[in-house]
């Protein structure tokens, strides 16, 4: 058997291994991102539910503070901690 056939076979095997490794790495990154977005979505849902409950029960202002996990989404809104004067 000619040597070049063995070399081509090894090259194809190496290229397919590299392709599979890259594909697995991208899938792992996508799965991490989906998990992160799912956690943020659940936290946003919980905060919206707290706001709805706050309004429904007729409680006065200020509304409840957002959870720490999504506080960066609401940086422009002052929280109760910022408005309380000591």
mmCIF file of N, CA, C and O in Angstrom:
data_model
loop_
_atom_site.group_PDB
_atom_site.id
_atom_site.type_symbol
_atom_site.label_atom_id
_atom_site.label_comp_id
_atom_site.label_asym_id
_atom_site.label_seq_id
_atom_site.Cartn_x
_atom_site.Cartn_y
_atom_site.Cartn_z
ATOM 1 N N UNK A 1 0.848 -1.164 0.000
ATOM 2 C CA UNK A 1 0.000 0.000 0.000
ATOM 3 C C UNK A 1 0.905 1.241 0.000
ATOM 4 O O UNK A 1 1.859 1.321 0.759
ATOM 5 N N UNK A 2 0.575 2.208 -0.850
ATOM 6 C CA UNK A 2 1.414 3.414 -0.923
ATOM 7 C C UNK A 2 1.336 4.227 0.376
ATOM 8 O O UNK A 2 0.316 4.247 1.061
ATOM 9 N N UNK A 3 2.426 4.896 0.654
ATOM 10 C CA UNK A 3 2.511 5.706 1.878
ATOM 11 C C UNK A 3 1.564 6.898 1.857
ATOM 12 O O UNK A 3 1.099 7.338 2.908
ATOM 13 N N UNK A 4 1.292 7.401 0.680
ATOM 14 C CA UNK A 4 0.451 8.597 0.610
ATOM 15 C C UNK A 4 -0.994 8.294 1.027
ATOM 16 O O UNK A 4 -1.689 9.171 1.528
ATOM 17 N N UNK A 5 -1.455 7.069 0.850
ATOM 18 C CA UNK A 5 -2.805 6.701 1.270
ATOM 19 C C UNK A 5 -2.903 6.730 2.798
ATOM 20 O O UNK A 5 -3.881 7.221 3.371
ATOM 21 N N UNK A 6 -1.886 6.245 3.452
ATOM 22 C CA UNK A 6 -1.850 6.276 4.913
ATOM 23 C C UNK A 6 -1.816 7.726 5.409
ATOM 24 O O UNK A 6 -2.530 8.104 6.348
ATOM 25 N N UNK A 7 -1.015 8.565 4.742
ATOM 26 C CA UNK A 7 -0.909 9.972 5.125
ATOM 27 C C UNK A 7 -2.244 10.689 4.935
ATOM 28 O O UNK A 7 -2.657 11.487 5.787
ATOM 29 N N UNK A 8 -2.942 10.408 3.845
ATOM 30 C CA UNK A 8 -4.244 11.027 3.597
ATOM 31 C C UNK A 8 -5.258 10.557 4.648
ATOM 32 O O UNK A 8 -6.053 11.347 5.164
ATOM 33 N N UNK A 9 -5.218 9.279 4.982
ATOM 34 C CA UNK A 9 -6.122 8.742 6.001
ATOM 35 C C UNK A 9 -5.890 9.389 7.358
ATOM 36 O O UNK A 9 -6.841 9.746 8.068
ATOM 37 N N UNK A 10 -4.631 9.546 7.731
ATOM 38 C CA UNK A 10 -4.298 10.193 9.007
ATOM 39 C C UNK A 10 -4.733 11.658 8.987
ATOM 40 O O UNK A 10 -5.261 12.176 9.975
ATOM 41 N N UNK A 11 -4.541 12.338 7.856
ATOM 42 C CA UNK A 11 -4.948 13.745 7.743
ATOM 43 C C UNK A 11 -6.466 13.887 7.862
ATOM 44 O O UNK A 11 -6.965 14.793 8.541
ATOM 45 N N UNK A 12 -7.201 12.993 7.228
ATOM 46 C CA UNK A 12 -8.663 13.034 7.319
ATOM 47 C C UNK A 12 -9.112 12.763 8.748
ATOM 48 O O UNK A 12 -10.005 13.435 9.278
ATOM 49 N N UNK A 13 -8.502 11.805 9.384
ATOM 50 C CA UNK A 13 -8.840 11.488 10.771
ATOM 51 C C UNK A 13 -8.543 12.670 11.694
ATOM 52 O O UNK A 13 -9.356 13.019 12.563
ATOM 53 N N UNK A 14 -7.407 13.318 11.508
ATOM 54 C CA UNK A 14 -7.041 14.469 12.336
ATOM 55 C C UNK A 14 -7.988 15.642 12.093
ATOM 56 O O UNK A 14 -8.413 16.318 13.042
ATOM 57 N N UNK A 15 -8.330 15.878 10.827
ATOM 58 C CA UNK A 15 -9.237 16.989 10.509
ATOM 59 C C UNK A 15 -10.622 16.748 11.094
ATOM 60 O O UNK A 15 -11.248 17.664 11.646
ATOM 61 N N UNK A 16 -11.116 15.518 11.014
ATOM 62 C CA UNK A 16 -12.435 15.238 11.574
ATOM 63 C C UNK A 16 -12.412 15.338 13.102
ATOM 64 O O UNK A 16 -13.380 15.800 13.716
ATOM 65 N N UNK A 17 -11.318 14.937 13.719
ATOM 66 C CA UNK A 17 -11.188 15.088 15.170
ATOM 67 C C UNK A 17 -11.174 16.547 15.583
ATOM 68 O O UNK A 17 -11.807 16.930 16.569
ATOM 69 N N UNK A 18 -10.467 17.376 14.845
ATOM 70 C CA UNK A 18 -10.429 18.808 15.143
ATOM 71 C C UNK A 18 -11.808 19.434 14.951
ATOM 72 O O UNK A 18 -12.247 20.270 15.752
ATOM 73 N N UNK A 19 -12.510 19.017 13.906
ATOM 74 C CA UNK A 19 -13.850 19.547 13.643
ATOM 75 C C UNK A 19 -14.810 19.163 14.774
ATOM 76 O O UNK A 19 -15.587 19.989 15.246
ATOM 77 N N UNK A 20 -14.746 17.925 15.208
ATOM 78 C CA UNK A 20 -15.615 17.478 16.304
ATOM 79 C C UNK A 20 -15.291 18.197 17.614
ATOM 80 O O UNK A 20 -16.193 18.555 18.374
ATOM 81 N N UNK A 21 -14.016 18.419 17.882
ATOM 82 C CA UNK A 21 -13.629 19.133 19.104
ATOM 83 C C UNK A 21 -14.133 20.574 19.077
ATOM 84 O O UNK A 21 -14.638 21.083 20.087
ATOM 85 N N UNK A 22 -14.020 21.233 17.934
ATOM 86 C CA UNK A 22 -14.506 22.608 17.815
ATOM 87 C C UNK A 22 -16.022 22.652 17.968
ATOM 88 O O UNK A 22 -16.574 23.536 18.633
ATOM 89 N N UNK A 23 -16.698 21.703 17.372
ATOM 90 C CA UNK A 23 -18.160 21.657 17.470
ATOM 91 C C UNK A 23 -18.603 21.419 18.919
ATOM 92 O O UNK A 23 -19.526 22.056 19.406
ATOM 93 N N UNK A 24 -17.937 20.534 19.617
ATOM 94 C CA UNK A 24 -18.271 20.274 21.020
ATOM 95 C C UNK A 24 -18.025 21.522 21.870
ATOM 96 O O UNK A 24 -18.814 21.847 22.743
ATOM 97 N N UNK A 25 -16.929 22.225 21.607
ATOM 98 C CA UNK A 25 -16.630 23.453 22.349
ATOM 99 C C UNK A 25 -17.686 24.517 22.136
ATOM 100 O O UNK A 25 -18.085 25.205 23.075
ATOM 101 N N UNK A 26 -18.154 24.668 20.899
ATOM 102 C CA UNK A 26 -19.202 25.656 20.630
ATOM 103 C C UNK A 26 -20.500 25.264 21.305
ATOM 104 O O UNK A 26 -21.211 26.110 21.842
ATOM 105 N N UNK A 27 -20.832 24.005 21.277
ATOM 106 C CA UNK A 27 -22.068 23.550 21.920
ATOM 107 C C UNK A 27 -22.009 23.770 23.431
ATOM 108 O O UNK A 27 -23.002 24.152 24.047
ATOM 109 N N UNK A 28 -20.862 23.534 24.035
ATOM 110 C CA UNK A 28 -20.721 23.763 25.474
ATOM 111 C C UNK A 28 -20.906 25.243 25.795
ATOM 112 O O UNK A 28 -21.557 25.594 26.788
ATOM 113 N N UNK A 29 -20.357 26.120 24.955
ATOM 114 C CA UNK A 29 -20.517 27.557 25.176
ATOM 115 C C UNK A 29 -21.976 27.973 25.027
ATOM 116 O O UNK A 29 -22.486 28.790 25.807
ATOM 117 N N UNK A 30 -22.664 27.404 24.056
ATOM 118 C CA UNK A 30 -24.078 27.723 23.856
ATOM 119 C C UNK A 30 -24.898 27.235 25.051
ATOM 120 O O UNK A 30 -25.796 27.945 25.537
ATOM 121 N N UNK A 31 -24.608 26.049 25.548
ATOM 122 C CA UNK A 31 -25.336 25.523 26.705
ATOM 123 C C UNK A 31 -25.114 26.390 27.939
ATOM 124 O O UNK A 31 -26.050 26.643 28.700
ATOM 125 N N UNK A 32 -23.880 26.886 28.145
ATOM 126 C CA UNK A 32 -23.618 27.778 29.280
ATOM 127 C C UNK A 32 -24.426 29.065 29.138
ATOM 128 O O UNK A 32 -24.992 29.569 30.108
ATOM 129 N N UNK A 33 -24.468 29.608 27.917
ATOM 130 C CA UNK A 33 -25.204 30.857 27.702
ATOM 131 C C UNK A 33 -26.698 30.660 27.914
ATOM 132 O O UNK A 33 -27.371 31.509 28.513
ATOM 133 N N UNK A 34 -27.234 29.553 27.445
ATOM 134 C CA UNK A 34 -28.661 29.273 27.645
ATOM 135 C C UNK A 34 -28.968 29.141 29.131
ATOM 136 O O UNK A 34 -29.988 29.655 29.609
ATOM 137 N N UNK A 35 -28.107 28.473 29.881
ATOM 138 C CA UNK A 35 -28.316 28.356 31.329
ATOM 139 C C UNK A 35 -28.323 29.723 32.001
ATOM 140 O O UNK A 35 -29.157 30.003 32.861
ATOM 141 N N UNK A 36 -27.381 30.585 31.605
ATOM 142 C CA UNK A 36 -27.302 31.926 32.183
ATOM 143 C C UNK A 36 -28.558 32.738 31.861
ATOM 144 O O UNK A 36 -29.132 33.404 32.733
ATOM 145 N N UNK A 37 -29.002 32.672 30.616
ATOM 146 C CA UNK A 37 -30.201 33.411 30.225
ATOM 147 C C UNK A 37 -31.445 32.859 30.907
ATOM 148 O O UNK A 37 -32.353 33.615 31.261
ATOM 149 N N UNK A 38 -31.491 31.556 31.113
ATOM 150 C CA UNK A 38 -32.625 30.955 31.804
ATOM 151 C C UNK A 38 -32.686 31.419 33.258
ATOM 152 O O UNK A 38 -33.765 31.739 33.769
ATOM 153 N N UNK A 39 -31.539 31.491 33.915
ATOM 154 C CA UNK A 39 -31.504 31.985 35.303
ATOM 155 C C UNK A 39 -31.969 33.432 35.373
ATOM 156 O O UNK A 39 -32.731 33.808 36.265
ATOM 157 N N UNK A 40 -31.505 34.269 34.431
ATOM 158 C CA UNK A 40 -31.905 35.671 34.433
ATOM 159 C C UNK A 40 -33.399 35.805 34.136
ATOM 160 O O UNK A 40 -34.094 36.617 34.742
ATOM 161 N N UNK A 41 -33.896 34.986 33.214
ATOM 162 C CA UNK A 41 -35.321 35.028 32.890
ATOM 163 C C UNK A 41 -36.173 34.654 34.093
ATOM 164 O O UNK A 41 -37.193 35.286 34.366
ATOM 165 N N UNK A 42 -35.750 33.645 34.839
ATOM 166 C CA UNK A 42 -36.497 33.245 36.033
ATOM 167 C C UNK A 42 -36.471 34.353 37.093
ATOM 168 O O UNK A 42 -37.475 34.605 37.755
ATOM 169 N N UNK A 43 -35.319 35.019 37.246
ATOM 170 C CA UNK A 43 -35.227 36.108 38.223
ATOM 171 C C UNK A 43 -36.106 37.289 37.795
ATOM 172 O O UNK A 43 -36.770 37.915 38.635
ATOM 173 N N UNK A 44 -36.116 37.598 36.503
ATOM 174 C CA UNK A 44 -36.974 38.680 36.026
ATOM 175 C C UNK A 44 -38.449 38.338 36.218
ATOM 176 O O UNK A 44 -39.256 39.193 36.605
ATOM 177 N N UNK A 45 -38.814 37.089 35.969
ATOM 178 C CA UNK A 45 -40.193 36.667 36.167
ATOM 179 C C UNK A 45 -40.584 36.813 37.638
ATOM 180 O O UNK A 45 -41.664 37.303 37.949
ATOM 181 N N UNK A 46 -39.707 36.381 38.522
ATOM 182 C CA UNK A 46 -39.984 36.477 39.950
ATOM 183 C C UNK A 46 -40.167 37.931 40.375
ATOM 184 O O UNK A 46 -41.088 38.255 41.129
ATOM 185 N N UNK A 47 -39.308 38.821 39.884
ATOM 186 C CA UNK A 47 -39.422 40.232 40.246
ATOM 187 C C UNK A 47 -40.715 40.830 39.697
ATOM 188 O O UNK A 47 -41.406 41.580 40.398
ATOM 189 N N UNK A 48 -41.073 40.492 38.474
ATOM 190 C CA UNK A 48 -42.343 40.982 37.919
ATOM 191 C C UNK A 48 -43.517 40.466 38.735
ATOM 192 O O UNK A 48 -44.479 41.201 38.980
ATOM 193 N N UNK A 49 -43.428 39.216 39.169
ATOM 194 C CA UNK A 49 -44.494 38.650 40.007
ATOM 195 C C UNK A 49 -44.591 39.409 41.332
ATOM 196 O O UNK A 49 -45.686 39.684 41.832
ATOM 197 N N UNK A 50 -43.445 39.782 41.912
ATOM 198 C CA UNK A 50 -43.446 40.560 43.160
ATOM 199 C C UNK A 50 -44.066 41.940 42.950
ATOM 200 O O UNK A 50 -44.806 42.430 43.806
ATOM 201 N N UNK A 51 -43.772 42.555 41.799
ATOM 202 C CA UNK A 51 -44.363 43.862 41.511
ATOM 203 C C UNK A 51 -45.877 43.755 41.336
ATOM 204 O O UNK A 51 -46.626 44.597 41.835
ATOM 205 N N UNK A 52 -46.314 42.735 40.619
ATOM 206 C CA UNK A 52 -47.752 42.545 40.429
ATOM 207 C C UNK A 52 -48.434 42.314 41.778
ATOM 208 O O UNK A 52 -49.485 42.904 42.061
ATOM 209 N N UNK A 53 -47.848 41.487 42.619
ATOM 210 C CA UNK A 53 -48.425 41.235 43.943
ATOM 211 C C UNK A 53 -48.456 42.516 44.788
ATOM 212 O O UNK A 53 -49.416 42.769 45.512
ATOM 213 N N UNK A 54 -47.395 43.297 44.695
ATOM 214 C CA UNK A 54 -47.313 44.554 45.452
ATOM 215 C C UNK A 54 -48.457 45.484 45.045
ATOM 216 O O UNK A 54 -49.134 46.066 45.913
ATOM 217 N N UNK A 55 -48.690 45.615 43.762
ATOM 218 C CA UNK A 55 -49.748 46.497 43.271
ATOM 219 C C UNK A 55 -51.111 45.912 43.598
ATOM 220 O O UNK A 55 -52.025 46.617 44.036
ATOM 221 N N UNK A 56 -51.277 44.628 43.384
ATOM 222 C CA UNK A 56 -52.564 43.972 43.605
ATOM 223 C C UNK A 56 -53.022 44.086 45.062
ATOM 224 O O UNK A 56 -54.205 44.241 45.340
ATOM 225 N N UNK A 57 -52.075 44.028 45.971
ATOM 226 C CA UNK A 57 -52.416 44.113 47.395
ATOM 227 C C UNK A 57 -52.623 45.551 47.860
ATOM 228 O O UNK A 57 -52.941 45.791 49.022
ATOM 229 N N UNK A 58 -52.403 46.511 46.961
ATOM 230 C CA UNK A 58 -52.642 47.911 47.283
ATOM 231 C C UNK A 58 -51.607 48.520 48.197
ATOM 232 O O UNK A 58 -51.903 49.464 48.933
ATOM 233 N N UNK A 59 -50.434 48.006 48.174
ATOM 234 C CA UNK A 59 -49.371 48.546 49.035
ATOM 235 C C UNK A 59 -48.850 49.861 48.460
ATOM 236 O O UNK A 59 -48.791 50.053 47.251
ATOM 237 N N UNK A 60 -48.429 50.768 49.337
ATOM 238 C CA UNK A 60 -47.938 52.066 48.853
ATOM 239 C C UNK A 60 -46.519 51.956 48.287
ATOM 240 O O UNK A 60 -45.853 50.941 48.421
ATOM 241 N N UNK A 61 -46.105 53.052 47.685
ATOM 242 C CA UNK A 61 -44.740 53.122 47.150
ATOM 243 C C UNK A 61 -43.766 53.081 48.312
ATOM 244 O O UNK A 61 -44.114 53.431 49.434
ATOM 245 N N UNK A 62 -42.567 52.701 48.150
ATOM 246 C CA UNK A 62 -41.868 52.268 46.943
ATOM 247 C C UNK A 62 -42.085 50.781 46.674
ATOM 248 O O UNK A 62 -42.421 50.026 47.585
ATOM 249 N N UNK A 63 -41.867 50.369 45.443
ATOM 250 C CA UNK A 63 -41.997 48.951 45.116
ATOM 251 C C UNK A 63 -40.842 48.150 45.714
ATOM 252 O O UNK A 63 -39.835 48.717 46.150
ATOM 253 N N UNK A 64 -40.963 46.839 45.737
ATOM 254 C CA UNK A 64 -39.861 46.024 46.270
ATOM 255 C C UNK A 64 -38.604 46.160 45.422
ATOM 256 O O UNK A 64 -38.675 46.422 44.222
ATOM 257 N N UNK A 65 -37.469 46.007 46.077
ATOM 258 C CA UNK A 65 -36.195 46.070 45.361
ATOM 259 C C UNK A 65 -36.014 44.830 44.487
ATOM 260 O O UNK A 65 -36.462 43.742 44.842
ATOM 261 N N UNK A 66 -35.331 44.993 43.347
ATOM 262 C CA UNK A 66 -35.061 43.815 42.516
ATOM 263 C C UNK A 66 -34.029 42.910 43.184
ATOM 264 O O UNK A 66 -33.209 43.377 43.987
ATOM 265 N N UNK A 67 -34.045 41.629 42.896
ATOM 266 C CA UNK A 67 -33.032 40.729 43.451
ATOM 267 C C UNK A 67 -31.629 41.118 42.980
ATOM 268 O O UNK A 67 -31.459 41.747 41.934
ATOM 269 N N UNK A 68 -30.643 40.743 43.748
ATOM 270 C CA UNK A 68 -29.263 41.083 43.400
ATOM 271 C C UNK A 68 -28.834 40.478 42.071
ATOM 272 O O UNK A 68 -27.994 41.036 41.374
ATOM 273 N N UNK A 69 -29.404 39.341 41.701
ATOM 274 C CA UNK A 69 -28.985 38.680 40.468
ATOM 275 C C UNK A 69 -29.357 39.468 39.220
ATOM 276 O O UNK A 69 -28.743 39.301 38.175
ATOM 277 N N UNK A 70 -30.357 40.352 39.318
ATOM 278 C CA UNK A 70 -30.747 41.155 38.156
ATOM 279 C C UNK A 70 -30.657 42.652 38.443
ATOM 280 O O UNK A 70 -31.191 43.459 37.694
ATOM 281 N N UNK A 71 -30.003 43.030 39.513
ATOM 282 C CA UNK A 71 -29.914 44.445 39.883
ATOM 283 C C UNK A 71 -29.227 45.267 38.800
ATOM 284 O O UNK A 71 -29.542 46.444 38.617
ATOM 285 N N UNK A 72 -28.309 44.662 38.044
ATOM 286 C CA UNK A 72 -27.626 45.412 36.988
ATOM 287 C C UNK A 72 -28.590 45.795 35.867
ATOM 288 O O UNK A 72 -28.331 46.729 35.119
ATOM 289 N N UNK A 73 -29.724 45.108 35.746
ATOM 290 C CA UNK A 73 -30.730 45.463 34.745
ATOM 291 C C UNK A 73 -31.441 46.760 35.116
ATOM 292 O O UNK A 73 -32.018 47.420 34.271
ATOM 293 N N UNK A 74 -31.410 47.111 36.410
ATOM 294 C CA UNK A 74 -32.171 48.252 36.907
ATOM 295 C C UNK A 74 -31.255 49.311 37.513
ATOM 296 O O UNK A 74 -31.624 49.964 38.468
ATOM 297 N N UNK A 75 -30.087 49.509 36.966
ATOM 298 C CA UNK A 75 -29.132 50.453 37.549
ATOM 299 C C UNK A 75 -29.655 51.884 37.525
ATOM 300 O O UNK A 75 -29.308 52.682 38.368
ATOM 301 N N UNK A 76 -30.501 52.213 36.573
ATOM 302 C CA UNK A 76 -30.995 53.580 36.445
ATOM 303 C C UNK A 76 -32.128 53.885 37.414
ATOM 304 O O UNK A 76 -32.523 55.018 37.565
ATOM 305 N N UNK A 77 -32.663 52.881 38.082
ATOM 306 C CA UNK A 77 -33.773 53.068 39.014
ATOM 307 C C UNK A 77 -33.220 53.094 40.441
ATOM 308 O O UNK A 77 -32.578 52.142 40.871
ATOM 309 N N UNK A 78 -33.469 54.166 41.191
ATOM 310 C CA UNK A 78 -33.002 54.168 42.578
ATOM 311 C C UNK A 78 -33.789 53.159 43.412
ATOM 312 O O UNK A 78 -34.996 52.990 43.217
ATOM 313 N N UNK A 79 -33.122 52.504 44.300
ATOM 314 C CA UNK A 79 -33.783 51.537 45.178
ATOM 315 C C UNK A 79 -34.151 52.205 46.486
ATOM 316 O O UNK A 79 -33.753 53.343 46.758
ATOM 317 N N UNK A 80 -34.904 51.496 47.316
ATOM 318 C CA UNK A 80 -35.290 52.044 48.613
ATOM 319 C C UNK A 80 -34.060 52.371 49.449
ATOM 320 O O UNK A 80 -34.045 53.326 50.201
ATOM 321 N N UNK A 81 -33.031 51.561 49.310
ATOM 322 C CA UNK A 81 -31.807 51.803 50.095
ATOM 323 C C UNK A 81 -31.204 53.167 49.751
ATOM 324 O O UNK A 81 -30.613 53.828 50.572
ATOM 325 N N UNK A 82 -31.353 53.579 48.459
ATOM 326 C CA UNK A 82 -30.794 54.851 48.035
ATOM 327 C C UNK A 82 -31.645 56.037 48.472
ATOM 328 O O UNK A 82 -31.158 57.152 48.587
ATOM 329 N N UNK A 83 -32.944 55.819 48.696
ATOM 330 C CA UNK A 83 -33.831 56.936 49.005
ATOM 331 C C UNK A 83 -34.073 57.154 50.493
ATOM 332 O O UNK A 83 -34.598 58.174 50.877
ATOM 333 N N UNK A 84 -33.678 56.187 51.314
ATOM 334 C CA UNK A 84 -33.892 56.324 52.756
ATOM 335 C C UNK A 84 -32.846 57.271 53.339
ATOM 336 O O UNK A 84 -31.656 57.100 53.125
ATOM 337 N N UNK A 85 -33.328 58.271 54.073
ATOM 338 C CA UNK A 85 -32.417 59.227 54.707
ATOM 339 C C UNK A 85 -32.264 58.837 56.165
ATOM 340 O O UNK A 85 -33.236 58.557 56.857
ATOM 341 N N UNK A 86 -31.056 58.872 56.631
ATOM 342 C CA UNK A 86 -30.796 58.514 58.020
ATOM 343 C C UNK A 86 -30.549 59.746 58.857
ATOM 344 O O UNK A 86 -30.180 60.760 58.447
#
